[in-house]
CSV table of C-alpha atoms and ligand atoms in Angstrom, one decimal:
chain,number,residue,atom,x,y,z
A,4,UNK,CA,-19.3,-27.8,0.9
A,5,UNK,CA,-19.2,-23.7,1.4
A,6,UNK,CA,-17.1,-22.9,4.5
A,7,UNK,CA,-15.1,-20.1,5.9
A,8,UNK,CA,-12.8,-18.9,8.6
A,9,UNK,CA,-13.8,-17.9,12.0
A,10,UNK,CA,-11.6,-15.0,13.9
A,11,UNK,CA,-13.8,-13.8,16.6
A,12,UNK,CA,-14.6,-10.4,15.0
A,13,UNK,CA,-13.8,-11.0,12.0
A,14,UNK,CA,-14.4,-14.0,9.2
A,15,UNK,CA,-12.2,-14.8,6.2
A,16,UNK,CA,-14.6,-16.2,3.3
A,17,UNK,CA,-13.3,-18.1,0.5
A,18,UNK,CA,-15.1,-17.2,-3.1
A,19,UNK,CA,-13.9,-20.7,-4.5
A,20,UNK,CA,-13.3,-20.9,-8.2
A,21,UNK,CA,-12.3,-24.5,-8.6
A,22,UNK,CA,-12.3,-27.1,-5.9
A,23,UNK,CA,-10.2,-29.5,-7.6
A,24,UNK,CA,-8.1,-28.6,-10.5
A,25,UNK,CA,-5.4,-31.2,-11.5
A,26,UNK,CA,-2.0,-30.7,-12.9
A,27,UNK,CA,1.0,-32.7,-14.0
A,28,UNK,CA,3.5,-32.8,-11.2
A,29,UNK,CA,6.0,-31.9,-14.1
A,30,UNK,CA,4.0,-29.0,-15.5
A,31,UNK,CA,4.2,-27.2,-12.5
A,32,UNK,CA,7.3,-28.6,-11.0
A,33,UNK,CA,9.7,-29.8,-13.8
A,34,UNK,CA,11.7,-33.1,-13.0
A,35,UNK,CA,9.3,-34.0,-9.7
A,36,UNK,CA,8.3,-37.5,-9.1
A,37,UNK,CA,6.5,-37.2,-5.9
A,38,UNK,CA,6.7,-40.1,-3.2
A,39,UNK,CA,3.6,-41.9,-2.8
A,40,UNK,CA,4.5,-42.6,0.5
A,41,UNK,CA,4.8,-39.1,1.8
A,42,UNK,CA,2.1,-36.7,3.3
A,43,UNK,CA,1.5,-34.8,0.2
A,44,UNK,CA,1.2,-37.5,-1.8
A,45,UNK,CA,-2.2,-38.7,0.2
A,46,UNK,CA,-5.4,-38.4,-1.7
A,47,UNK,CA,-6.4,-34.7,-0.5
A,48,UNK,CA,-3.1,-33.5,-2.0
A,49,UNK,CA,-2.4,-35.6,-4.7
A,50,UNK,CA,-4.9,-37.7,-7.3
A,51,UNK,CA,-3.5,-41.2,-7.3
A,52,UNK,CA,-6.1,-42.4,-9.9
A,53,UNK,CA,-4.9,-39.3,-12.6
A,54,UNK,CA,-1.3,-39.0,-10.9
A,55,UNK,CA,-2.3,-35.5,-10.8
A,56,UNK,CA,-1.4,-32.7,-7.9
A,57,UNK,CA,-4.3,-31.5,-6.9
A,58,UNK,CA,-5.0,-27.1,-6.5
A,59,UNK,CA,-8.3,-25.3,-5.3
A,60,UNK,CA,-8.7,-21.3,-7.3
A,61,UNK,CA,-9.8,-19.3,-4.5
A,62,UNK,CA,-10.0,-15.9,-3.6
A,63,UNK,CA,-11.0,-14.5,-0.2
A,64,UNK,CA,-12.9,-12.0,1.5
A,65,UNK,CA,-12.1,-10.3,4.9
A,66,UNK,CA,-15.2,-9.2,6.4
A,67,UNK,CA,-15.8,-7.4,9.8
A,68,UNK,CA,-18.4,-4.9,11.2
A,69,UNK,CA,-16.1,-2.2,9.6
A,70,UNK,CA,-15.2,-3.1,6.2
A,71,UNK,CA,-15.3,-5.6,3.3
A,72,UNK,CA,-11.9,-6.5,2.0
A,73,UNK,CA,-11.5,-8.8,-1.2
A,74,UNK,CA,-7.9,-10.5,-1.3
A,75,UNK,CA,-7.5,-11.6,-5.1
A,76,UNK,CA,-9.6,-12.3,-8.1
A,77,UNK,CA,-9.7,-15.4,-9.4
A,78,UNK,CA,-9.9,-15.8,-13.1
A,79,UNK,CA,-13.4,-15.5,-13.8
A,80,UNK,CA,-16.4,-15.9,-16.6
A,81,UNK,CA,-16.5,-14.8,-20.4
A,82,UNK,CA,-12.6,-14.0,-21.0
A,83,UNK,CA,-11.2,-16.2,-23.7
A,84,UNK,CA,-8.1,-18.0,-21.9
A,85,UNK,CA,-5.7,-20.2,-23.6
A,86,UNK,CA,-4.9,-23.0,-20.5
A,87,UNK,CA,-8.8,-24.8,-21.4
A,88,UNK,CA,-9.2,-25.3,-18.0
A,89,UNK,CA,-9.8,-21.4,-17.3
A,90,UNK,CA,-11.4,-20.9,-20.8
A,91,UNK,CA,-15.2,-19.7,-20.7
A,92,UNK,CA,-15.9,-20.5,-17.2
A,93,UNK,CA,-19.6,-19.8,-15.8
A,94,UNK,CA,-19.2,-17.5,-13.2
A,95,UNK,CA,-19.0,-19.6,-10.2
A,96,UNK,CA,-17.1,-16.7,-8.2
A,97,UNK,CA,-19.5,-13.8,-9.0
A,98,UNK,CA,-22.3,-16.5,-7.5
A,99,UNK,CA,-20.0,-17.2,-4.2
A,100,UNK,CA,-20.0,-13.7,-3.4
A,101,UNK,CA,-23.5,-13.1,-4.1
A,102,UNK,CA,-24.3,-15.7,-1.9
A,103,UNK,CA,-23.0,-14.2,1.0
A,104,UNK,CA,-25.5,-11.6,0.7
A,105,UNK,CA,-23.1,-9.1,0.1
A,106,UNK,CA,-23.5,-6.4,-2.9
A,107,UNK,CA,-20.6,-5.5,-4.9
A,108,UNK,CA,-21.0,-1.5,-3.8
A,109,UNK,CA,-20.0,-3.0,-0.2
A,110,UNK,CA,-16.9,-3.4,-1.0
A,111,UNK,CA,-14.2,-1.3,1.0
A,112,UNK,CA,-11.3,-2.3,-1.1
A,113,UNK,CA,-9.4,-4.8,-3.3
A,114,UNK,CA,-6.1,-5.7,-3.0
A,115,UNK,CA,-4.3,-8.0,-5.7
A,116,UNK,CA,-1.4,-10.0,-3.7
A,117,UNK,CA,0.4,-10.4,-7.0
A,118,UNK,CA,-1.0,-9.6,-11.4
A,119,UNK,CA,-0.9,-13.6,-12.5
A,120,UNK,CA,-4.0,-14.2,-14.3
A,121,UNK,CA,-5.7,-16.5,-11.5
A,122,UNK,CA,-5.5,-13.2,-8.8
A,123,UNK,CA,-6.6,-10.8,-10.8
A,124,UNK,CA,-9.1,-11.3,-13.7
A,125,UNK,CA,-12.3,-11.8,-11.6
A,126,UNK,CA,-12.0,-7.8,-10.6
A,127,UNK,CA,-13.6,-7.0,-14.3
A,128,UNK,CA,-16.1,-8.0,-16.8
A,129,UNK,CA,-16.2,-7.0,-20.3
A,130,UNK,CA,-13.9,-4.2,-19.1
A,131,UNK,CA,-15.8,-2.9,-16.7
A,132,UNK,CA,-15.1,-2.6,-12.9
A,133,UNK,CA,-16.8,-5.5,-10.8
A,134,UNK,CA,-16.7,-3.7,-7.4
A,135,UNK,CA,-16.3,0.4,-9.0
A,136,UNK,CA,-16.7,2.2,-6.3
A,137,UNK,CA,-13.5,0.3,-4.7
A,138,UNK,CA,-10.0,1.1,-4.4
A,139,UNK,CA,-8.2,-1.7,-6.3
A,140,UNK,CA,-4.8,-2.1,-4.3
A,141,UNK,CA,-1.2,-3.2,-5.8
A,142,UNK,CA,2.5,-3.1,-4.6
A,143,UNK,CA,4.2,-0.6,-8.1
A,144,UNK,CA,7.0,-3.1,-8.8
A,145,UNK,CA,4.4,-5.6,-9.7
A,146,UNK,CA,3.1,-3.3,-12.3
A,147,UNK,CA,6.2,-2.4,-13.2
A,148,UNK,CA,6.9,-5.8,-13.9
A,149,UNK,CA,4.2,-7.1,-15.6
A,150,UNK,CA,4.1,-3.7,-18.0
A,151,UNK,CA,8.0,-4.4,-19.0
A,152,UNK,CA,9.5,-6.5,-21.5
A,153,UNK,CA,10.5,-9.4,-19.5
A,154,UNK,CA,6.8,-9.7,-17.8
A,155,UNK,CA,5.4,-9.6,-21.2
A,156,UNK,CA,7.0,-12.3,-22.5
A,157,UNK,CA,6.3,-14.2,-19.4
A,158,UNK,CA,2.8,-13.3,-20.8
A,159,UNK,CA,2.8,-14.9,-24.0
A,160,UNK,CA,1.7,-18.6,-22.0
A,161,UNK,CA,-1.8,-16.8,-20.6
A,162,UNK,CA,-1.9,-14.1,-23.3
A,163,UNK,CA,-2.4,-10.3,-22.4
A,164,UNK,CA,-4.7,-10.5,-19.6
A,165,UNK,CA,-3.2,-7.4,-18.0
A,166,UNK,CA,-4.8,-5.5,-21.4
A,167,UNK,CA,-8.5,-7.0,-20.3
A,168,UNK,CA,-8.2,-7.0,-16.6
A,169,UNK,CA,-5.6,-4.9,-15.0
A,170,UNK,CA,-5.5,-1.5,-17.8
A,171,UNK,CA,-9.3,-1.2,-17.3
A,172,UNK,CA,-9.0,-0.6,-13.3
A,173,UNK,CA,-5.9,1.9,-14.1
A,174,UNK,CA,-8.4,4.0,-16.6
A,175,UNK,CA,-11.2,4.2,-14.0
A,176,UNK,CA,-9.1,5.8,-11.8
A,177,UNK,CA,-9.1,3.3,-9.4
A,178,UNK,CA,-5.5,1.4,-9.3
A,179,UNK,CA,-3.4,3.0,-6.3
A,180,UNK,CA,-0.3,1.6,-5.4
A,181,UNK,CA,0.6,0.5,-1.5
A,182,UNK,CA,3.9,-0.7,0.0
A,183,UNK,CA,4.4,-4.2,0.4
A,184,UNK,CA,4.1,-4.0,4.1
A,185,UNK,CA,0.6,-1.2,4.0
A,186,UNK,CA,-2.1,-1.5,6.3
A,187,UNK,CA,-5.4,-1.9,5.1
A,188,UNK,CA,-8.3,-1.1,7.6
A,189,UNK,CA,-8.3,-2.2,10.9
A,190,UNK,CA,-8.0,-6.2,10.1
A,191,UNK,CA,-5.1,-6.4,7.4
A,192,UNK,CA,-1.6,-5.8,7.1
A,193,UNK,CA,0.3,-6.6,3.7
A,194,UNK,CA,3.8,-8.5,4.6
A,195,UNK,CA,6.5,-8.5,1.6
A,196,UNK,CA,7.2,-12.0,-0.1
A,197,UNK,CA,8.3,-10.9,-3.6
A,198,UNK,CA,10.3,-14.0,-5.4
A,199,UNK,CA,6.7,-15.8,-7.0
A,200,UNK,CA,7.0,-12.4,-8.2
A,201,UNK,CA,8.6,-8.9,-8.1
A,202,UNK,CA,5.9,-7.3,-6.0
A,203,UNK,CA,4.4,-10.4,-4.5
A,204,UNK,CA,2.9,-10.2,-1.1
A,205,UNK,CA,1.1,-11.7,1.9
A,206,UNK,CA,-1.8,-10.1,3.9
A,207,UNK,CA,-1.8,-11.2,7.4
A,208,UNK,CA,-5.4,-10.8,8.9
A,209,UNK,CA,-6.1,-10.2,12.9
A,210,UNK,CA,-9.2,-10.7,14.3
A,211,UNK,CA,-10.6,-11.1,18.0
A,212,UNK,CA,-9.9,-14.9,18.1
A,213,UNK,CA,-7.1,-15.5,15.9
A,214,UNK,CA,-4.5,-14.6,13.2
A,215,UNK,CA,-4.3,-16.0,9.5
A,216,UNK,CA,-1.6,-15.5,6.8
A,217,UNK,CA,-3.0,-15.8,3.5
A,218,UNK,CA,0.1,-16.3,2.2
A,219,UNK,CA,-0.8,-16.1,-1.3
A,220,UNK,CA,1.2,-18.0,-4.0
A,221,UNK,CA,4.6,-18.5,-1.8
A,222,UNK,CA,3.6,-21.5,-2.0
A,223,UNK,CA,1.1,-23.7,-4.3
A,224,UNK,CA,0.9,-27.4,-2.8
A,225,UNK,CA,2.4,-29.3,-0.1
A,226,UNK,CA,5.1,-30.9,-1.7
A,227,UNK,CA,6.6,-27.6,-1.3
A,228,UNK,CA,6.1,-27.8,2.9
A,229,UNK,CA,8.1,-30.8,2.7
A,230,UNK,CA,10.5,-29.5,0.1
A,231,UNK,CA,10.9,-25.5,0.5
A,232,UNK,CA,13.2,-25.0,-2.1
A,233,UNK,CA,11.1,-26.3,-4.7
A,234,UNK,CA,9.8,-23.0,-6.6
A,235,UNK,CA,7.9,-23.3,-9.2
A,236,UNK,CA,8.2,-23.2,-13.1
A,237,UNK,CA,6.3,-20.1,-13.1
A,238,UNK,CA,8.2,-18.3,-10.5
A,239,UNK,CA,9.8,-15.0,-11.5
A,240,UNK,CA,12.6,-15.1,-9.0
A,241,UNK,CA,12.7,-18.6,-7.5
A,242,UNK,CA,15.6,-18.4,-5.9
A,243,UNK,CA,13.9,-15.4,-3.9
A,244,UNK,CA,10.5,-17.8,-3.6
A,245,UNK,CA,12.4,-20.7,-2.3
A,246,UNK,CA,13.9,-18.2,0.3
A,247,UNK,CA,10.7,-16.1,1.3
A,248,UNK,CA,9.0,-19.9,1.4
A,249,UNK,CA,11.4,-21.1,3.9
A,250,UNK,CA,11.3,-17.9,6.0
A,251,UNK,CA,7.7,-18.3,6.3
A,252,UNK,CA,7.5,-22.1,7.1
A,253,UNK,CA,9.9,-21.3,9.9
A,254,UNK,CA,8.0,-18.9,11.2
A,255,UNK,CA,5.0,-20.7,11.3
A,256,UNK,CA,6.1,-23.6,12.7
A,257,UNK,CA,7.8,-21.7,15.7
A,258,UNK,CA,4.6,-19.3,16.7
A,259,UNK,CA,1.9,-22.2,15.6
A,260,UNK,CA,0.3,-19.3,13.3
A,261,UNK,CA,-2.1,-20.5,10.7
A,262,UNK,CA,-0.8,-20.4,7.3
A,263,UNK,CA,-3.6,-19.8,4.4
A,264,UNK,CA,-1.5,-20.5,0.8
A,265,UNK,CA,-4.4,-19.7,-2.0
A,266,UNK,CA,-3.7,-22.9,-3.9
A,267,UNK,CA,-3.8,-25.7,-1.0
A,268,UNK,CA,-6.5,-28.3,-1.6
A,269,UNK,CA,-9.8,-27.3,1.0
A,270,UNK,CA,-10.0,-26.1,3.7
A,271,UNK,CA,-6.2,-24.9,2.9
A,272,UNK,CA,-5.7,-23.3,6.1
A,273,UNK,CA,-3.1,-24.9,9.0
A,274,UNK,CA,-0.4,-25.2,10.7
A,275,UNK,CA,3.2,-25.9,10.0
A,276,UNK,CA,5.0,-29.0,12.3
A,277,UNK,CA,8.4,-30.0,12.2
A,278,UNK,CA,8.5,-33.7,11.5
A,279,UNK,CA,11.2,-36.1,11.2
A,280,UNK,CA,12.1,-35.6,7.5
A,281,UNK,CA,10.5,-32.0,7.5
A,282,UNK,CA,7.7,-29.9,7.9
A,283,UNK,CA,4.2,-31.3,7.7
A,284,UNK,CA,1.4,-29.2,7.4
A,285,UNK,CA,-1.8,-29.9,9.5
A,286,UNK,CA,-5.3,-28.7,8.5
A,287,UNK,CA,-6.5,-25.9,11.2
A,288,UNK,CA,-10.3,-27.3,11.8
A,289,UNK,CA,-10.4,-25.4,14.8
A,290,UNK,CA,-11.0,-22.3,12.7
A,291,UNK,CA,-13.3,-23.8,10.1
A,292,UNK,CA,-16.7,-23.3,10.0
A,293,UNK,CA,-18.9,-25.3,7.6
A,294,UNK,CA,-22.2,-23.9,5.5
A,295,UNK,CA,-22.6,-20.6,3.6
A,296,UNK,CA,-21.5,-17.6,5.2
A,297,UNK,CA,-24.1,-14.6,5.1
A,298,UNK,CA,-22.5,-11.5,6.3
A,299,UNK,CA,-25.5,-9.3,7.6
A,300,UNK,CA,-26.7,-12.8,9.5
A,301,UNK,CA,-23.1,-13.2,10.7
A,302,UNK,CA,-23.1,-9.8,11.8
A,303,UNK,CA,-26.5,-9.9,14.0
B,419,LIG,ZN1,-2.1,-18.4,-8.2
């Protein structure tokens, strides 16, 4: 079921990917056992049947009167990948944002909030530019990062998807870099969060009727609400991701903001509560809007 995010004057659409992609609670967090008996272990989070944590692939896109903003690009169609899941998909995200009624050339911008492969490879087919006349938006340490030795070999496990999908946007002309705490139009503001990785960030979005952090990958399911200092095995710095985690989980739960972490099974967006044993995180329905979103009906 399509859905999306209402703000009053602006709406935060997510181009979903996958809707249910399991992993091993070991793959992702080594030595974890969850506890059946906790809130992330019900069956929205957590697949009792495969004992399997369950992820949604998403990107998003900020949409007002003024401008089209794409936060992320998920992995995409016709790239050879080596985790099978992502290898060879049909192109189920270019279809989500056609379906909005949206052409590519409205795009204002792009902005990557970190280069792993599941952000970023969506942005080009066969090399070429899927929104061209866009600026594509990243923090420089990222890039740094990811073009040094010690990103590369962190590499090896997806191969060199930066080659396919990143150099491409840096030949057209069209990667610019932005600090980690830039605003972007009149809707968006970048807030630093490096530790998932060295230029990882968040983009808060403001609209009429509310505020939503899409708070990116700092942090990827809710065993990690319960237990903030679990980072995971593919955090760069995860001392740094336990601590950003923990600073935004406080935060959340003392304003009530709405938290929007890519990775969280659907809808993914809520609000953080301090429980008894911990935070618990409660879906935001009030928010949520059900059915395709078409932005030029949306906007009439
Ligand atoms: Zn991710």
């Amino acid at each position: 079921m399509a859905h999306w995010f209402d703000l009053g004057d602006v709406a935060v659409v997510p181009l979903v990917e996958d809707d249910r992609l399991l992993i091993e609670p070991g793959e992702f967090f080594p030595g974890l056992e969850p506890d059946l008996g906790d809130w992330y272990a019900q069956e929205q989070w957590f697949d009792r049947a495969a004992g399997k944590l369950v992820f949604v692939i998403q990107s998003f896109l900020v949409c007002s009167a003024d401008e089209v903003l794409v936060v992320d690009a998920c992995v995409g169609a016709g790239k050879d990948r080596q985790r099978a899941e992502f290898d060879q998909l049909p192109d189920r995200w270019m279809q989500q944002f056609l379906a909005t009624g949206l052409r590519p050339s409205e795009v204002d911008a792009v902005v990557f909030t970190h280069l792993h492969t599941d952000h970023v490879r969506a942005a080009t087919a066969q090399r070429e530019l899927v929104f061209p006349d866009a600026p594509h938006f990243v923090v420089e340490e990222e890039l740094r990062y990811w073009s040094s030795a010690a990103g590369g070999a962190a590499m090896r496990r997806t191969g060199d998807y930066l080659a396919d999908s990143v150099r491409p946007i840096e030949e057209a002309g069209q990667l610019s870099f932005v600090a980690p705490d830039a605003v972007l139009g009149k809707h968006a503001q970048l807030v630093p969060a490096a530790g998932h990785t060295p230029g990882n960030v968040c983009v808060r979005v403001r609209g009429s009727a509310g505020t939503v952090l899409l708070a990116g990958d700092t942090m990827h399911h809710g065993v990690q609400v319960r237990h903030p200092e679990l980072s995971t095995r593919y955090c760069v710095e995860p001392g740094a991701a336990a601590e950003v985690r923990s600073r935004l989980l406080e935060e959340a739960a003392a304003s009530g903001s709405v938290l929007l972490p890519t990775h969280f099974p659907a809808p993914s967006a809520g609000r953080v509560r301090r429980g008894q044993a911990g935070y618990v995180f409660e879906f935001a329905d009030d928010l949520l809007r059900t059915g395709q979103f078409r932005y030029r009906e949306w906007l009439a």
